[in-house]
Short mmCIF file of C-alpha atoms in Angstrom, two decimals:
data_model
loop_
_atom_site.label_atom_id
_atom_site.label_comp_id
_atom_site.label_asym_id
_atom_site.label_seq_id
_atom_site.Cartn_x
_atom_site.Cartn_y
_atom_site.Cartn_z
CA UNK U 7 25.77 -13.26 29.75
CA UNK U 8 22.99 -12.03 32.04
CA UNK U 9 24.81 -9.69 34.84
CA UNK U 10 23.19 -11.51 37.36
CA UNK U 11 25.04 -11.00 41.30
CA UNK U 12 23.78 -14.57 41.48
CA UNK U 13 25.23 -15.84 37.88
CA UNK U 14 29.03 -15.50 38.39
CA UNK U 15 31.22 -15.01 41.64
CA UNK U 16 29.74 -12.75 44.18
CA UNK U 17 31.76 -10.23 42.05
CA UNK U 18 28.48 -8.99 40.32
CA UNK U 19 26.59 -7.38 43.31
CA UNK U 20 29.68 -6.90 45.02
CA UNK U 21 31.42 -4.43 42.37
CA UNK U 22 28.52 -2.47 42.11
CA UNK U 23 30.02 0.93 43.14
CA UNK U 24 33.45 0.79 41.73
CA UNK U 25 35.23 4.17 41.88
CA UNK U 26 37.18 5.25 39.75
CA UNK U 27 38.67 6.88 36.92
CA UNK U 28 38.11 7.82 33.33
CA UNK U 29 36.81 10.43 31.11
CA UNK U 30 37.04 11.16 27.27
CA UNK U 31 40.21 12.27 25.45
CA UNK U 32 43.02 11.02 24.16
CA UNK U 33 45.73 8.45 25.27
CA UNK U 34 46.06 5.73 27.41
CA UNK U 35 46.66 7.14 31.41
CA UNK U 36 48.77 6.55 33.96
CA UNK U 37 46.39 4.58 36.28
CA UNK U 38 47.33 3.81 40.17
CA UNK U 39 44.56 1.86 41.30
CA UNK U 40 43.91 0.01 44.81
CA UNK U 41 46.41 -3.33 44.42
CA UNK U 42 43.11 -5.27 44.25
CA UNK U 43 42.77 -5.57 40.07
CA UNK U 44 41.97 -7.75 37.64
CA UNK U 45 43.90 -6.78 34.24
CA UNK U 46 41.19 -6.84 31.11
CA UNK U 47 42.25 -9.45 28.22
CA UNK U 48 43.98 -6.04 27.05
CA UNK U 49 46.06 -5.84 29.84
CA UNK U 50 44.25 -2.83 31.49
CA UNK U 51 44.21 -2.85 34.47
CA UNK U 52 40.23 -2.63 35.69
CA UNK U 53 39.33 -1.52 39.03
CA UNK U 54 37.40 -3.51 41.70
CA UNK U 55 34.69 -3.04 44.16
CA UNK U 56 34.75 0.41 46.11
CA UNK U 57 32.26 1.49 48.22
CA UNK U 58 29.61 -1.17 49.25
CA UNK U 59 26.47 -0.04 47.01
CA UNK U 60 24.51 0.32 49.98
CA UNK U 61 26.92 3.49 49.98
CA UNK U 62 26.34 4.58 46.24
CA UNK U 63 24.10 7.03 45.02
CA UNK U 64 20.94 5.63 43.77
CA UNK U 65 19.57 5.97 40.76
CA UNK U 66 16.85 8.19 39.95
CA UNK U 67 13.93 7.76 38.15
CA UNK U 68 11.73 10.38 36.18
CA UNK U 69 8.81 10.69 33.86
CA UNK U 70 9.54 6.74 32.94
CA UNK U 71 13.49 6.99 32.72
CA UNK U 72 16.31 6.13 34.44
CA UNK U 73 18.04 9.63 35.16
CA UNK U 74 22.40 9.18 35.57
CA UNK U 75 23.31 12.59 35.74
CA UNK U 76 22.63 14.23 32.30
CA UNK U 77 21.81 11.22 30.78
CA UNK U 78 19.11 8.89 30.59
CA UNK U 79 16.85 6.05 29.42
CA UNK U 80 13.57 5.04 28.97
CA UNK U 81 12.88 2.24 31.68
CA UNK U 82 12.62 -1.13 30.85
CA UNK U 83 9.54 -2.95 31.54
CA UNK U 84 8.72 -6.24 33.19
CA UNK U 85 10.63 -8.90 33.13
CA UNK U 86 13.10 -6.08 34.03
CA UNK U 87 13.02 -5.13 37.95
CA UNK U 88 13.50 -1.43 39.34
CA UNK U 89 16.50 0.44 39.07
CA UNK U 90 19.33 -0.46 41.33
CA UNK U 91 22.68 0.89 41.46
CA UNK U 92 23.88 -3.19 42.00
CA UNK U 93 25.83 -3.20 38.63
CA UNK U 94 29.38 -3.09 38.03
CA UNK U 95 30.41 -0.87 35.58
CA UNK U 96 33.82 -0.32 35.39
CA UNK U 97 34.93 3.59 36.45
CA UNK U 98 31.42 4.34 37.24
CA UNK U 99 30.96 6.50 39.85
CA UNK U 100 27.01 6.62 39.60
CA UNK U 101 25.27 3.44 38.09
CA UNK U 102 21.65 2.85 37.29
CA UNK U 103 20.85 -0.67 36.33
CA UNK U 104 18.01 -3.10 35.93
CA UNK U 105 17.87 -7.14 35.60
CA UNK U 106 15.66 -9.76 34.02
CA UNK U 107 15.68 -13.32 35.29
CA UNK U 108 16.25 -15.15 32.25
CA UNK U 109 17.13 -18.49 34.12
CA UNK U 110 16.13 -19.04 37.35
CA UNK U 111 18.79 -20.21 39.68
CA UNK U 112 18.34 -24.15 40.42
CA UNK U 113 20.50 -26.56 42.68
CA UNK U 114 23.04 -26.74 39.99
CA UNK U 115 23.21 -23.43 38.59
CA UNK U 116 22.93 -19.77 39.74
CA UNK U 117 20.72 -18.56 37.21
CA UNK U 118 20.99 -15.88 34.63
CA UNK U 119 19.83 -12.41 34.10
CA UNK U 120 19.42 -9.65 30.89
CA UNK U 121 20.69 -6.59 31.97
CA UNK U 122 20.66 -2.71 31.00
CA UNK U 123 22.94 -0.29 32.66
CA UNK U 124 23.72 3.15 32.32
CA UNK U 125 27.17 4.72 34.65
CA UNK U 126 28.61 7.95 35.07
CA UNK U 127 32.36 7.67 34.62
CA UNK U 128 34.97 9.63 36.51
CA UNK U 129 38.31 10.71 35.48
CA UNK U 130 41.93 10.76 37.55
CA UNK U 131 45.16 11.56 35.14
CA UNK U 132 44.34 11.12 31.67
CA UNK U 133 41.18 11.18 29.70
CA UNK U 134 40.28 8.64 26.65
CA UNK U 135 38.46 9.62 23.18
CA UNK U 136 35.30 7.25 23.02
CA UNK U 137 36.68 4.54 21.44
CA UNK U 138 38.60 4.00 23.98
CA UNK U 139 36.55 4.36 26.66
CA UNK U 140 33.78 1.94 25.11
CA UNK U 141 36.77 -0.82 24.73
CA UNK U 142 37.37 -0.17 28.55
CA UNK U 143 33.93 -0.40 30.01
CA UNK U 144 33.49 -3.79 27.64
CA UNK U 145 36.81 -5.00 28.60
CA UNK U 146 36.68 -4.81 32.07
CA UNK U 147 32.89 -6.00 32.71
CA UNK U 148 34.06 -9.05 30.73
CA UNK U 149 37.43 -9.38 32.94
CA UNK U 150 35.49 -8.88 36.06
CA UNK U 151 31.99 -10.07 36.13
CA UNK U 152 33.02 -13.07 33.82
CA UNK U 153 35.62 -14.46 36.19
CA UNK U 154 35.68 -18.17 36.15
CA UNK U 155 33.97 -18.37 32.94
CA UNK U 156 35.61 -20.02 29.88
CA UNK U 157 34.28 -17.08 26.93
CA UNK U 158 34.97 -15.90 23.31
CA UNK U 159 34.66 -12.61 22.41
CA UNK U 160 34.32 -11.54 18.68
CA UNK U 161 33.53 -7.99 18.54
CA UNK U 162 31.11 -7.30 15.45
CA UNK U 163 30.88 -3.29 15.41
CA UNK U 164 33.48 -0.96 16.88
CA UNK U 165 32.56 2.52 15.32
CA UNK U 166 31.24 6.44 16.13
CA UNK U 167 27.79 6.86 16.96
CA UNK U 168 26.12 10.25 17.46
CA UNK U 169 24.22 10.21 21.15
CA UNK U 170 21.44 12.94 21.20
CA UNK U 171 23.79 15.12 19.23
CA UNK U 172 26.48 14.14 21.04
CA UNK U 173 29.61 12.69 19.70
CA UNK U 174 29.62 8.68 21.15
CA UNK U 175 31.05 4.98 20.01
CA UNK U 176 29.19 1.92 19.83
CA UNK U 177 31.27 -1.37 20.73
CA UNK U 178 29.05 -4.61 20.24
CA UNK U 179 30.82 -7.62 20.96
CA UNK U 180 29.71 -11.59 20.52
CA UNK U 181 29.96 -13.92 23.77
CA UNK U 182 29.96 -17.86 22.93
CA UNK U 183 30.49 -19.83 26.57
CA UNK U 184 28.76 -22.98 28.31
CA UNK U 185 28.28 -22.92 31.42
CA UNK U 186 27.49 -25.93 33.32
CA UNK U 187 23.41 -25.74 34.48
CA UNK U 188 22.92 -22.93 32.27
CA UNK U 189 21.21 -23.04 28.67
CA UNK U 190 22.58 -19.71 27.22
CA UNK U 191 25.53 -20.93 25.21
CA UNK U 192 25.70 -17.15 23.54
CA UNK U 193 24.99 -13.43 24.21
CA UNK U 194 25.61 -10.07 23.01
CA UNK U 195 27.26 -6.87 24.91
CA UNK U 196 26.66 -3.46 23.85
CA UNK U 197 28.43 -0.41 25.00
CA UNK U 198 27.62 3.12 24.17
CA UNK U 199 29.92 5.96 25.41
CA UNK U 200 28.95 8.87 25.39
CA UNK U 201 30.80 12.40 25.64
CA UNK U 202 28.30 15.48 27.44
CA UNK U 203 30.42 18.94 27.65
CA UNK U 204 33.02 17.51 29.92
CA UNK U 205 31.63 14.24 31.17
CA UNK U 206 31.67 10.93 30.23
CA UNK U 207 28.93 8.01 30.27
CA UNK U 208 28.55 4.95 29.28
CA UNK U 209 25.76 2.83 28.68
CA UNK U 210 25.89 -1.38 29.01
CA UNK U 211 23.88 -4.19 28.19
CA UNK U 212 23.51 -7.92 27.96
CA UNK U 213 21.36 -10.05 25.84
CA UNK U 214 21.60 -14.10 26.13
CA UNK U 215 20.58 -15.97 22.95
CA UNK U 216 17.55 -17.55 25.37
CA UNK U 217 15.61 -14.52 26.02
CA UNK U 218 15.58 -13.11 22.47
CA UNK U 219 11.73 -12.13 23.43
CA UNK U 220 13.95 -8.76 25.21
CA UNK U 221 15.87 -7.43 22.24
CA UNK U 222 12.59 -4.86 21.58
CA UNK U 223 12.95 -3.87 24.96
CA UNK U 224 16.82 -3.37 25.08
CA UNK U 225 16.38 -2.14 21.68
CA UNK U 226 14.10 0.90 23.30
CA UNK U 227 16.37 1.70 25.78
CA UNK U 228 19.57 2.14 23.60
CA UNK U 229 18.04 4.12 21.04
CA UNK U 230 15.85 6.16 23.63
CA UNK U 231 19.34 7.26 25.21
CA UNK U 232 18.74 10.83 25.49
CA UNK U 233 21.12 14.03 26.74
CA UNK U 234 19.18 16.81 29.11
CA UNK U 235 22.43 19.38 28.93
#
């Protein structure tokens, strides 16, 4: 599903500078979050829109990559616009994200994007082991920027993956939807999350089944994922 603000509810552009809570460790937290939520099909409670991103730190870009605090990646290419911080990503509290027009919005449709995102995430009272932070992230963008959408997930790989040396899971999950206007009936989400020292990242992307012409690019900037601690 192409994280486009213009493909779902105004949630997309809307929830680009949630703030909020999460980190990597061990069990499930006690979580208080603004009574504005949308529970996750796990029953998580995922938090909504903060700060307007106008607000948000932007993201940075250097020597070709997109720079989130001690992580980064190498910048996708056209189709893909510049870095924005307009992504919801859910506990990020610095986002850096960038969006292909895969389907341009018509009179009957709002169009549909690829996406690639990369978040800081930020912790409150508890902190999560990768795994579970990678089933959070991919949880709650489903939950939130998939609102109104009839979709069914099947996640295909759920396992540890070493990040630059640092310890990281991989969750890649399989979207089937239609959508009425739209020709995408399937995409993929990936999410990497990554632990550096004591911070936590995570990195997001979407890949419809009609722009399979991007996979080399999103390809490049999952494995290009690099660590500058």
């Amino acid at each position: 599903m192409a994280r486009a603000p213009r493909r779902l509810t105004p949630t997309r552009a809307a929830l680009a500078g949630a703030l909020a809570v999460l980190l990597v460790g061990c069990t499930s937290p006690r979580i208080d979050f603004d009574p504005v939520r949308t529970a996750s099909p796990a029953g998580f409670p995922c938090p909504a829109a903060g700060s307007p991103a106008s607000m948000s730190p932007q993201a940075v870009v250097r020597d070709g990559r997109v720079q989130i605090g001690k992580v980064s990646y190498p910048v996708a290419p056209v189709p893909y616009g510049p870095p924005s911080n307009l992504e919801y990503m859910a506990f990020g509290n610095l986002v850096g994200s960038q969006h292909a027009s895969v389907e341009a919005p018509q009179a009957n449709s709002m169009g549909w994007d690829s996406v690639v995102a990369l978040a800081r995430l930020s912790s409150v009272d508890g902190v999560w082991g990768g795994q579970r932070a990678a089933e959070v992230v991919s949880q709650c963008s489903l939950s939130m920027t998939w609102r109104g959408i009839d979709y069914h997930p099947e996640v295909r790989r759920d396992e540890e993956r070493t990040v630059d040396g640092h310890p990281g899971w991989i969750r890649i999950t399989d979207l089937s939807f239609t959508v009425p206007g739209i020709r995408a009936t399937r995409e993929v989400q990936t999410v990497i999350a990554v632990q550096v020292g004591d911070e936590s990242y995570a990195y997001l992307s979407y890949l419809p089944n009609t722009a399979e012409s991007l996979k080399a690019t999103l390809d490049a900037t999952r494995e290009g994922l690099r660590v500058d601690d």
